Structure formats: C-alpha cells, structure tokens
PDB file of C-alpha atoms and ligand atoms in Angstrom:
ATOM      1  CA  UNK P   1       0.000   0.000   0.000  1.00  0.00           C
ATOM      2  CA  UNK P   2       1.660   3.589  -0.655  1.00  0.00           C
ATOM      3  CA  UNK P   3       2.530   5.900   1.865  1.00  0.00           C
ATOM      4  CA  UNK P   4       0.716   9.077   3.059  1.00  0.00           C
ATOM      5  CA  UNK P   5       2.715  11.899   3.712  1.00  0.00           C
ATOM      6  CA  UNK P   6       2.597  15.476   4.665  1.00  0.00           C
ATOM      7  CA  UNK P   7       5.587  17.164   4.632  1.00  0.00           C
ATOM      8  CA  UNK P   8       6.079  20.693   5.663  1.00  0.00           C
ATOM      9  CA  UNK P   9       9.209  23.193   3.383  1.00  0.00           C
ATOM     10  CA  UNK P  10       9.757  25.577   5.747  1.00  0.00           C
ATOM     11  CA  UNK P  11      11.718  27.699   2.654  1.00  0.00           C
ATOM     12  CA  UNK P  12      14.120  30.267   4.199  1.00  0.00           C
ATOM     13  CA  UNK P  13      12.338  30.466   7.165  1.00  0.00           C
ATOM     14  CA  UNK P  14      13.047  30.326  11.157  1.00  0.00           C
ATOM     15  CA  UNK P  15      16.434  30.996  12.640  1.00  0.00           C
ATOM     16  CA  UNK P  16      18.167  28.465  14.744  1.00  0.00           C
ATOM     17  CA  UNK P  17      16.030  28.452  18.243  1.00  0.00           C
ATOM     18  CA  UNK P  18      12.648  29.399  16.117  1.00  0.00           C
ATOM     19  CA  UNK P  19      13.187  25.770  14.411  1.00  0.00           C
ATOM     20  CA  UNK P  20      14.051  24.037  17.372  1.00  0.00           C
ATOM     21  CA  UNK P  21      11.093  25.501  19.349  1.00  0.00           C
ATOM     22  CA  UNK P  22       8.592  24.589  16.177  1.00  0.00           C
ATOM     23  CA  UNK P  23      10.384  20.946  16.331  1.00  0.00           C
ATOM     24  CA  UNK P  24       9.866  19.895  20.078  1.00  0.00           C
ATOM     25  CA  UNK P  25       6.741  21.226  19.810  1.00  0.00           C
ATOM     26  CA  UNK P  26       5.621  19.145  16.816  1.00  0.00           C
ATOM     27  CA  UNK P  27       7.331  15.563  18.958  1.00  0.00           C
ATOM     28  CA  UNK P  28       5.056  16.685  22.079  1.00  0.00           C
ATOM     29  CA  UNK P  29       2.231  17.122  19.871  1.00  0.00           C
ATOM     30  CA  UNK P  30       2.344  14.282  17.121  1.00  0.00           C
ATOM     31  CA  UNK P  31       0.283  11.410  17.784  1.00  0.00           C
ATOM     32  CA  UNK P  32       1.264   9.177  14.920  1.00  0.00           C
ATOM     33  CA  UNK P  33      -2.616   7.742  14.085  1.00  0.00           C
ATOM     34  CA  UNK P  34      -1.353   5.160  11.658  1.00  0.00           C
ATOM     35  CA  UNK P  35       2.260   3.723  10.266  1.00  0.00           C
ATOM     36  CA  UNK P  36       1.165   4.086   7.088  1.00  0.00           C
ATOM     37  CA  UNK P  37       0.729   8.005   7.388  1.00  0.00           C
ATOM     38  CA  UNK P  38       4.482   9.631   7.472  1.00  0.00           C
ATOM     39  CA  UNK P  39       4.986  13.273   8.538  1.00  0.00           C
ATOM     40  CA  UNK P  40       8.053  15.139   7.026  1.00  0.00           C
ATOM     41  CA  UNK P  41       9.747  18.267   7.637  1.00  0.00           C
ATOM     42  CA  UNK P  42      11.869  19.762   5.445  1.00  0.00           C
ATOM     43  CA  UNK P  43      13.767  22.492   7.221  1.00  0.00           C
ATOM     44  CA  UNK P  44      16.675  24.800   6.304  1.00  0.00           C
ATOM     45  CA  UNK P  45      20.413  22.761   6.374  1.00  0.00           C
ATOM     46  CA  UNK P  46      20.944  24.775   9.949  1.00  0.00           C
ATOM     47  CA  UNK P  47      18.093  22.487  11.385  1.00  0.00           C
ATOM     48  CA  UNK P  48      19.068  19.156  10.429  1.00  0.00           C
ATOM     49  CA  UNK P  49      21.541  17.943  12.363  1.00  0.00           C
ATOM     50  CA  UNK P  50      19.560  19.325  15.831  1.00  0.00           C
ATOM     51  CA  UNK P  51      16.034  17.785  14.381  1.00  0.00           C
ATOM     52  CA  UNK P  52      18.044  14.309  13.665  1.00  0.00           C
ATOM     53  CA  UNK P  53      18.122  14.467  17.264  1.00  0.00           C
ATOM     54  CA  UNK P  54      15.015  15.696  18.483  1.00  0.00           C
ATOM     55  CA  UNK P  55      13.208  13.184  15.684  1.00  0.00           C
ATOM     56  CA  UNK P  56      15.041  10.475  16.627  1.00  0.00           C
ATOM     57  CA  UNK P  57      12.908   8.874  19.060  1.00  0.00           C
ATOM     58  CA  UNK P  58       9.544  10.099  17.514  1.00  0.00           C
ATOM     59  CA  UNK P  59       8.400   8.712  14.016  1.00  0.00           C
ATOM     60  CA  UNK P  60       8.287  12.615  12.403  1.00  0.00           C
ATOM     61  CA  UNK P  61      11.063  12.322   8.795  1.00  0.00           C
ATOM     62  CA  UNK P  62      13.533  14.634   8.116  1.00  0.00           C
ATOM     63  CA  UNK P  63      14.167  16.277   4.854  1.00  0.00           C
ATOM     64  CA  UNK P  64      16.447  19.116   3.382  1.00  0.00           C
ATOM     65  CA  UNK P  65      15.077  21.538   0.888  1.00  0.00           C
ATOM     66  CA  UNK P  66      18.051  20.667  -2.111  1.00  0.00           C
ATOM     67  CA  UNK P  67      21.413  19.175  -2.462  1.00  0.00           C
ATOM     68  CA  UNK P  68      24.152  19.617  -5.214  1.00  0.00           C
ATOM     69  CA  UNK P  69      24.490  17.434  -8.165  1.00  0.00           C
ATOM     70  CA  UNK P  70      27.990  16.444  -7.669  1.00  0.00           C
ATOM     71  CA  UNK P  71      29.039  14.284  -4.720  1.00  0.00           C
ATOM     72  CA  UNK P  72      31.738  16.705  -3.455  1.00  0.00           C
ATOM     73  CA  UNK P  73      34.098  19.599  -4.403  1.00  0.00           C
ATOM     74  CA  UNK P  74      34.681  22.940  -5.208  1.00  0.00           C
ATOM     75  CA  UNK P  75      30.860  23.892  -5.044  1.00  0.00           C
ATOM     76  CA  UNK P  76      31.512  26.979  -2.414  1.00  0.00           C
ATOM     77  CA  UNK P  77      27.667  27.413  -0.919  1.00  0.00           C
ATOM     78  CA  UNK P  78      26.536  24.343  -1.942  1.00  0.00           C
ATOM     79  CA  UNK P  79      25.664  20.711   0.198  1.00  0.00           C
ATOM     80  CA  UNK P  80      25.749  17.033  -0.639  1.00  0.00           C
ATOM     81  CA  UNK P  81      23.955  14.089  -0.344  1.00  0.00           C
ATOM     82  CA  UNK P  82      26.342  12.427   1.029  1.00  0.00           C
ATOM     83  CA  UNK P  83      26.323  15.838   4.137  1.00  0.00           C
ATOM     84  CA  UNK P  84      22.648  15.246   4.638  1.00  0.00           C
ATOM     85  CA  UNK P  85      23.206  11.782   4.855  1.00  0.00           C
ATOM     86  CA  UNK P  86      25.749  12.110   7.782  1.00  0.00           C
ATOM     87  CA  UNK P  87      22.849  14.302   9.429  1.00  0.00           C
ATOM     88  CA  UNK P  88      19.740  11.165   8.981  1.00  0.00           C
ATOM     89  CA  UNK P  89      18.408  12.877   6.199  1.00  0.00           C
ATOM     90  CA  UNK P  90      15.664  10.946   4.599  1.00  0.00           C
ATOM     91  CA  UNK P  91      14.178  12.887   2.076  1.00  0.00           C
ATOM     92  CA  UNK P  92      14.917  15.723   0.128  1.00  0.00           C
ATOM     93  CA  UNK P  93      13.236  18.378  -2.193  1.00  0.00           C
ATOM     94  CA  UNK P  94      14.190  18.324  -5.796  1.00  0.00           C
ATOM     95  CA  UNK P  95      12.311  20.569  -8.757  1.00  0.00           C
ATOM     96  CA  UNK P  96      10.370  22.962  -5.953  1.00  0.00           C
ATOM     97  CA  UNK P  97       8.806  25.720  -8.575  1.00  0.00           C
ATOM     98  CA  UNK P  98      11.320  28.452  -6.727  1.00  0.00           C
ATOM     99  CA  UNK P  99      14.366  26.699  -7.452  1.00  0.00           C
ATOM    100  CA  UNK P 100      12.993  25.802 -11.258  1.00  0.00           C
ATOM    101  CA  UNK P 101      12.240  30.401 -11.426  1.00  0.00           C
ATOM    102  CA  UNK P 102      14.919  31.589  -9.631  1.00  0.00           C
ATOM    103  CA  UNK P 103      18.246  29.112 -10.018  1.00  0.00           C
ATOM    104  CA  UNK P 104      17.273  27.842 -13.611  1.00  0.00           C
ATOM    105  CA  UNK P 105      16.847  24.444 -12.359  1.00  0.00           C
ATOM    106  CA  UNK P 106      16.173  22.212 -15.368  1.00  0.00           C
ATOM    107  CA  UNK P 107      15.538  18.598 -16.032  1.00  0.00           C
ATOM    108  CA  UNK P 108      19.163  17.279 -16.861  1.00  0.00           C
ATOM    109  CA  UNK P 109      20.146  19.059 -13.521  1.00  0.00           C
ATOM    110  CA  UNK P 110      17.288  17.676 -11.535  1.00  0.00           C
ATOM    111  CA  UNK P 111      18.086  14.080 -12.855  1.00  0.00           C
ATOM    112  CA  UNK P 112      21.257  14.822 -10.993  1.00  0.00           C
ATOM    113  CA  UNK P 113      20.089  15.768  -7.733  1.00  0.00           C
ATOM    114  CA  UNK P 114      17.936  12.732  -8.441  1.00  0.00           C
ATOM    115  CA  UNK P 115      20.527  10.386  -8.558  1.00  0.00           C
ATOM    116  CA  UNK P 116      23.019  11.782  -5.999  1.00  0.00           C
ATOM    117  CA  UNK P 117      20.248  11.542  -3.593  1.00  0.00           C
ATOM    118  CA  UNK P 118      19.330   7.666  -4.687  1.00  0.00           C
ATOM    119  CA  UNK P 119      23.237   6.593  -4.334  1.00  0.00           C
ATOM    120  CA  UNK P 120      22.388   8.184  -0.650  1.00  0.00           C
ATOM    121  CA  UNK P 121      19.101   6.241   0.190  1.00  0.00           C
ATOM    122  CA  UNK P 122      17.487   9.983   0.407  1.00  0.00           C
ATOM    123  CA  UNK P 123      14.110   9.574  -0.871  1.00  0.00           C
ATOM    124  CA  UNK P 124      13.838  12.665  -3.501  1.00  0.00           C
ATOM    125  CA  UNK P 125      10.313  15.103  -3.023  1.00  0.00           C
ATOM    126  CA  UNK P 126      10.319  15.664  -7.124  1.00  0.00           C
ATOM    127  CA  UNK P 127       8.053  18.791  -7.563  1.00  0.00           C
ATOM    128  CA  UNK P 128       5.870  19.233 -10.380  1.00  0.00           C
ATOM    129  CA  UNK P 129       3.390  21.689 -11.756  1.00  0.00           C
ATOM    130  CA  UNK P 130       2.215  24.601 -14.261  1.00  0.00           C
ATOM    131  CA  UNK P 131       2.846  28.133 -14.459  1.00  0.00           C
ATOM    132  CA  UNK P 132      -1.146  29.576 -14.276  1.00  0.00           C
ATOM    133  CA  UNK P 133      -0.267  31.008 -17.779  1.00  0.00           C
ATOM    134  CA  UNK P 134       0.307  27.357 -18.951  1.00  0.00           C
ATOM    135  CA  UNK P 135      -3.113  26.661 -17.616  1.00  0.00           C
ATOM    136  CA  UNK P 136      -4.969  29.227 -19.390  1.00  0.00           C
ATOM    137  CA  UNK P 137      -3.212  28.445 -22.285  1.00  0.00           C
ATOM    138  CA  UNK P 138      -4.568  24.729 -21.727  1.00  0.00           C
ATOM    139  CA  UNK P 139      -0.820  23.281 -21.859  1.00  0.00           C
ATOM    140  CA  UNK P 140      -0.496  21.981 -18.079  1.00  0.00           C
ATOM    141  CA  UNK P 141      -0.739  18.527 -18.977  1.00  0.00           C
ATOM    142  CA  UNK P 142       2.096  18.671 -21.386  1.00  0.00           C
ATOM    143  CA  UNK P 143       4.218  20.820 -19.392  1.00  0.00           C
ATOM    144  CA  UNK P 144       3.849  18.275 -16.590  1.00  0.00           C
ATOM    145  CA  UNK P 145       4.801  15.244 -19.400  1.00  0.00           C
ATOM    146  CA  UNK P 146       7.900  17.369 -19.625  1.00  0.00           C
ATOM    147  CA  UNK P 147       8.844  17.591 -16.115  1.00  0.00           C
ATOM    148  CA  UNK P 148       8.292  14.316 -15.474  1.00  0.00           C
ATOM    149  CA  UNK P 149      10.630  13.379 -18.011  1.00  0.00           C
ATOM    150  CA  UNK P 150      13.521  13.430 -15.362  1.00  0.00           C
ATOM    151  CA  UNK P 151      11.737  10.812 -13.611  1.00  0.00           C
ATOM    152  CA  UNK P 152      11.749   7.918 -16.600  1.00  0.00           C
ATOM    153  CA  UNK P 153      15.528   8.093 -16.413  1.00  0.00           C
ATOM    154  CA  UNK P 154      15.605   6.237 -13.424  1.00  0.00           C
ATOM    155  CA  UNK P 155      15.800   2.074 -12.934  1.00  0.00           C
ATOM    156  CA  UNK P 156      12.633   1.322 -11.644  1.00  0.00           C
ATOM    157  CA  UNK P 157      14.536   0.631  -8.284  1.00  0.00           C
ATOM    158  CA  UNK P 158      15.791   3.964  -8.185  1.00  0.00           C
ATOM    159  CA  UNK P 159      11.971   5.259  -9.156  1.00  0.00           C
ATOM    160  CA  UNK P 160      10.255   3.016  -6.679  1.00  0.00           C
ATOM    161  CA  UNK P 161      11.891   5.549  -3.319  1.00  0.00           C
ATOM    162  CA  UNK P 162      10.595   8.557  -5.273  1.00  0.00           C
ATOM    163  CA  UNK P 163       7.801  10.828  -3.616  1.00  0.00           C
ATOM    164  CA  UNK P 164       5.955  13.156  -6.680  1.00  0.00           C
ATOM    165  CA  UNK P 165       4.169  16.642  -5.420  1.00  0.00           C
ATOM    166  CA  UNK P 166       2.159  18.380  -7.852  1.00  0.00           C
ATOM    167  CA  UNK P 167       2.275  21.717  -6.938  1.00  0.00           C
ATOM    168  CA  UNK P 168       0.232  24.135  -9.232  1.00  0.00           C
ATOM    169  CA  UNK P 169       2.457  27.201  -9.750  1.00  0.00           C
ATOM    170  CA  UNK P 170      -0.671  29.629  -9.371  1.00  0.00           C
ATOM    171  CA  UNK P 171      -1.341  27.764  -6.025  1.00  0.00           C
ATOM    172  CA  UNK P 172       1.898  28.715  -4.002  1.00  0.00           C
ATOM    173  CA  UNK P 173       1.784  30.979  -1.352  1.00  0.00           C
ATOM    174  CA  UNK P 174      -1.058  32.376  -3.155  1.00  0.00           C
ATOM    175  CA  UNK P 175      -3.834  31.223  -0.905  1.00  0.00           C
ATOM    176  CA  UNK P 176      -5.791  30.184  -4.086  1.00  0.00           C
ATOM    177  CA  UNK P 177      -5.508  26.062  -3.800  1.00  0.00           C
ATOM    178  CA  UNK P 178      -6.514  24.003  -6.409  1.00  0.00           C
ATOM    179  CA  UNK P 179      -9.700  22.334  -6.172  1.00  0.00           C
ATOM    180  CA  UNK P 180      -9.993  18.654  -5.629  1.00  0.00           C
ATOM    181  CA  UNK P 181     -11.086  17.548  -9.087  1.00  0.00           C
ATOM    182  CA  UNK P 182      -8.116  20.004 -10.526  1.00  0.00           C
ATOM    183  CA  UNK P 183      -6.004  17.745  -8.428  1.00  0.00           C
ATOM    184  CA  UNK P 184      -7.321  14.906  -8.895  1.00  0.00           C
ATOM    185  CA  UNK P 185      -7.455  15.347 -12.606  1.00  0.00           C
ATOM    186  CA  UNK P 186      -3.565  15.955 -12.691  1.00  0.00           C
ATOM    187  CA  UNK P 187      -2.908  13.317  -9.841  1.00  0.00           C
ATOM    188  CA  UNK P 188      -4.670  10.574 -11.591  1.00  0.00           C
ATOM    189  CA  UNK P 189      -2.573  11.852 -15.058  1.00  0.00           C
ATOM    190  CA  UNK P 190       0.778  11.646 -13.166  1.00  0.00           C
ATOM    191  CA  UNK P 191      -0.016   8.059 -12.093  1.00  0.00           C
ATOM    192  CA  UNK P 192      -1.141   6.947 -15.539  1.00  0.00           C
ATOM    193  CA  UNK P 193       2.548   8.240 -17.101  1.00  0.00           C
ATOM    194  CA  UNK P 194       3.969   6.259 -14.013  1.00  0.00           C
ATOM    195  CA  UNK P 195       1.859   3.141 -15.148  1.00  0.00           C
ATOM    196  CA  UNK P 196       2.944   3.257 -18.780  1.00  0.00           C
ATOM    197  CA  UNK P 197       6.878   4.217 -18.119  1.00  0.00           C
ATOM    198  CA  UNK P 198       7.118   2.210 -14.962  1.00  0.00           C
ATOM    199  CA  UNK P 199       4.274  -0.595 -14.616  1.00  0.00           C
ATOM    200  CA  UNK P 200       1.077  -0.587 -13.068  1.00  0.00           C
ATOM    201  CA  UNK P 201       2.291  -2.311  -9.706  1.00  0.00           C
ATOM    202  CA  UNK P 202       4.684   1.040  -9.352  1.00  0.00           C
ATOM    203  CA  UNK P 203       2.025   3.425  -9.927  1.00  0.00           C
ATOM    204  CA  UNK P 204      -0.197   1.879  -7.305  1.00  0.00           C
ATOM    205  CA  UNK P 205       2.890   2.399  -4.978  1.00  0.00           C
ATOM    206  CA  UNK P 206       3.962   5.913  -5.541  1.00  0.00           C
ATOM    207  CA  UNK P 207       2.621   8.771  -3.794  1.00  0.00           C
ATOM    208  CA  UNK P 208       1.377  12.016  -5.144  1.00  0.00           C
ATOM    209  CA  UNK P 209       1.043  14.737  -2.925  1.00  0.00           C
ATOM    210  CA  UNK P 210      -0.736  18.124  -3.863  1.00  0.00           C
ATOM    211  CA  UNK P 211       0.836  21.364  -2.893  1.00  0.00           C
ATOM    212  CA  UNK P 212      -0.297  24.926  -3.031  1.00  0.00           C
ATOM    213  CA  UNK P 213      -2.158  26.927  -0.408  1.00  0.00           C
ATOM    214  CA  UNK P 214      -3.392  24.025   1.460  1.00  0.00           C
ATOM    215  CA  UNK P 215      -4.168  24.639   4.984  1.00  0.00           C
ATOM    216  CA  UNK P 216      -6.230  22.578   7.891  1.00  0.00           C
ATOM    217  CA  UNK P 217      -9.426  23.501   6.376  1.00  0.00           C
ATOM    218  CA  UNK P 218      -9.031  22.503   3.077  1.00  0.00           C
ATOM    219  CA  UNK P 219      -6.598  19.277   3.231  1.00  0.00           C
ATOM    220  CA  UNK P 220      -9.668  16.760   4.313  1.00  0.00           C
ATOM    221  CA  UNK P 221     -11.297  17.520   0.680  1.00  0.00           C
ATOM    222  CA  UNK P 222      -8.066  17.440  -0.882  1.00  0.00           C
ATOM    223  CA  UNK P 223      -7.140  14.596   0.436  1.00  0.00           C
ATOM    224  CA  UNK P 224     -10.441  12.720   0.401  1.00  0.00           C
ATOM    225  CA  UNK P 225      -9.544  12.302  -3.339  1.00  0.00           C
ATOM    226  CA  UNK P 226      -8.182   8.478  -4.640  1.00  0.00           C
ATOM    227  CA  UNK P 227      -5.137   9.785  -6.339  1.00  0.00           C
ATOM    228  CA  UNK P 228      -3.997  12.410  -3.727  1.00  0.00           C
ATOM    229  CA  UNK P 229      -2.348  10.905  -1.144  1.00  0.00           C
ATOM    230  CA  UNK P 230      -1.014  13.683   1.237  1.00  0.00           C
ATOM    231  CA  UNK P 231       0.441  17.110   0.934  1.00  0.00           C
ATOM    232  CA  UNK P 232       3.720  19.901   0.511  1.00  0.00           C
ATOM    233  CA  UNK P 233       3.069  22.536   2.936  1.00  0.00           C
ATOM    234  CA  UNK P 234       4.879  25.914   2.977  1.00  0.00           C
ATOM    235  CA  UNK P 235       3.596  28.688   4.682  1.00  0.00           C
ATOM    236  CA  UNK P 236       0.895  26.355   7.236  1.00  0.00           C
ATOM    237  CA  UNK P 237       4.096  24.302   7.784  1.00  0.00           C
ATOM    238  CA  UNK P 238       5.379  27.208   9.472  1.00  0.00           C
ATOM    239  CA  UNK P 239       3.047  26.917  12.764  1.00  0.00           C
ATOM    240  CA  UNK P 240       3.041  23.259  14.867  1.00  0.00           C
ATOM    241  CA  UNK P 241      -0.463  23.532  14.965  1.00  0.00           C
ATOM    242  CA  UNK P 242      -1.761  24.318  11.712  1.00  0.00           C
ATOM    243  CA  UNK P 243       0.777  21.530  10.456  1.00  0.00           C
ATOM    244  CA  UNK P 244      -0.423  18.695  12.712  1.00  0.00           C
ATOM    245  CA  UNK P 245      -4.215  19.465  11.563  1.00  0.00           C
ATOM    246  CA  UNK P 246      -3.305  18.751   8.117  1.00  0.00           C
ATOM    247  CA  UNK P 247      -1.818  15.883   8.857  1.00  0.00           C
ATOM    248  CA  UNK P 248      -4.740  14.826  10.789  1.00  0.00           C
ATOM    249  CA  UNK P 249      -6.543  15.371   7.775  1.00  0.00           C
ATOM    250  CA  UNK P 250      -4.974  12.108   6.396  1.00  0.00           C
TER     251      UNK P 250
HETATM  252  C1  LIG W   1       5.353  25.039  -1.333  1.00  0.00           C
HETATM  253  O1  LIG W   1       6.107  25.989  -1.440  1.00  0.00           O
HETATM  254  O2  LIG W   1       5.767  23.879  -1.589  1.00  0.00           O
HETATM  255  C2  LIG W   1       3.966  25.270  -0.930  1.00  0.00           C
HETATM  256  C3  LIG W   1       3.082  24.346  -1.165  1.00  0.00           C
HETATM  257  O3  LIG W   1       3.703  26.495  -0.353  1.00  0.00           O
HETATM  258  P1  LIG W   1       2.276  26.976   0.247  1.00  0.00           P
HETATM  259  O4  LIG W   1       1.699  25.821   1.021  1.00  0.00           O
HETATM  260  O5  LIG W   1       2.638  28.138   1.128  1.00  0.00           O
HETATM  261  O6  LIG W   1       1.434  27.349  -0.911  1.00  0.00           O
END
C-alpha cells in the first residue's frame, strides 16, 4: 500500500532556536494515528543535524530543501547528499517551482540531484506543476509530461523511493488552492505516465502529494480524493499547529 505523507518546506524560514522551538513542539504534539501516514519536515540545512536528534525517538522524517548534483568539491555554498546523509536525512526536495524560477533548475540538472540523492538512500520530493499562464493556455498537462521526463531516467529501483508533489504554480503561497477535481485530474494523469513508463504495480505504490495553499481547512477535501495521497506545505508548515491538523486530515 503507498505511503501518506505530509511534509512541511519551511523555505528560508526560522532561525536556529525558532526551528528548534517549532520541532519539540511538533514531537510533544504528534500522535502518529497510523504507520502508514508519514509526517516530514523539510527544514533549512541549519536544522538538520539538531532535528536528527530531536526526531530520533519520535516517528516525524527529516528532509532538506536541495542538495548539489555532484558528490563533493569545489561547489563553495553548496551541500551534498552524502552531508545530509551524515545528518539522517531521509528525504529531500528536488524541482520545488522556486528553485525551477529563480536558479534555472532544469531537467538534466534535476536528474542529478535525483541520482546523488538515490546513491544516498534519500528519498527525492520531485516537484511538479504549471505556471497559471500554462493553464490558461490549456498546456499543463504537457508541461507536466515534460517535467516528469527526469523521472523515466531512473531504474525502476531507483523510481520506486521517489515521492511526486504536484504543486500548481498559481497555487503557491497564493492562498488560491486548487480544487480537488483540478487535483485529482492531474494526480490521476501523473499516475497513468507512471503506469505506462514504470508498470502498473509502481504506480499503485507511488505517492502524489498536492501542494499549493493548502491549509487545515481545506486538506480533508483534498485529500479525500483516490489519487492524492497527502500534501507539501509551505507557509501552514510554518506553525506546529496548523501543520499537525493537516496531517490529521490524512
Ligand atoms: C510550497 O512551497 O511547496 C507550498 C506548497 O507552499 P504553500 O503551502 O505556502 O502554498
């Protein structure tokens, strides 16, 4: 059966003591309702090694936000797979729509990240999803097609520990979500490239999340839909509470 998950990018927010105090108060709080159901944070590199710690004992995942596409050198600002490793980092971002805009992210590179992570056993977050002009223009299936690209690279081993997130451009940080049946329309697509590049038994096993302005209130509806299996959170990963009552929403 695939997972559920609801991971939380925190993006460049909370300094040092702002992430721990978010963290311990997401282990007091978490009542784990079902092994099945994962929660994730993804926090800035600062956090990891400290949440690694304060994680350990509870079942809440750790993920980074990005990692380099080489395994180690002259990359000045950059971090490895093989760093977040040595921190107990088990999943990480690749393809958020920010990095894509404003670091020119493109598929070659993200195959990269891809497999630098899978060399790792870091379970890559790949993030897909239109550009609202792309919608209007009725071209967000194909420009999903071509993101996804990246992903049929992989041996099916390597594409059986990846986690997809469509995440609607127009939806981010906007506050405008997509509605179920525009999620479920593009989840159910996403799974039916996975079947024909991958097999039906893999597409039954990988989980699509749907991010972009979801909150407590609407994650139930969401996530009441077959192919939607859980959620990317930004900005209502950014408060313990409003996090947890998504992923009670599972
Ligand atoms: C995101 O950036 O991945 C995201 C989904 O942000 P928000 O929930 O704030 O729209």
């Amino acid at each position: 059966m695939r997972k559920k998950i609801v991971a939380g990018n925190w993006k460049m927010n909370k300094n040092f003591q702002e992430g721990i105090d978010i963290a311990n108060e997401l282990v007091k709080d978490f009542n784990p309702s079902d092994s099945n159901k994962k929660l994730v944070v993804c926090p800035p590199f600062i956090h990891l090694s400290a949440l690694a710690e304060l994680f350990d004992k509870s079942e809440i995942g750790l993920g980074a936000q990005n990692c380099h596409t080489s395994g180690k050198g002259a990359f000045t600002g950059e971090i490895s797979s093989e760093m977040l490793k040595s921190v107990h980092t088990q999943y990480c971002l690749v393809g958020h729509s920010e990095r894509r805009a404003f670091f020119f992210e493109d598929n070659e590179e993200l195959y990269q990240k891809c497999k630098q992570l899978l060399v790792k056993e870091i379970q890559p977050i790949f993030c897909c999803g239109e550009l609202l002009e792309d919608r209007k223009e009725g071209e967000h299936f194909d420009v999903i097609e071509d993101q996804l690209e990246v992903l049929w690279k992989l041996s099916k081993t390597d594409f059986e520990k990846v986690v997809i997130a469509y995440e609607p451009v127009w939806a981010i940080g906007t506050g405008e979500t997509a509605t179920a049946e525009q999620a479920q329309e593009i989840h159910a697509f996403i799974r039916s490239q996975v079947a024909e590049k991958m097999g039906e038994t893999i597409a039954e096993n990988t989980s699509i999340l749907y991010g972009g302005s979801c909150k407590a209130s609407n994650a139930a509806e969401l996530f009441s839909k077959p192919d939607v299996d859980g959620g990317l959170i930004g900005g209502a990963a950014l408060k313990a509470e409003d996090f947890l009552g998504i992923y009670n929403a599972l």
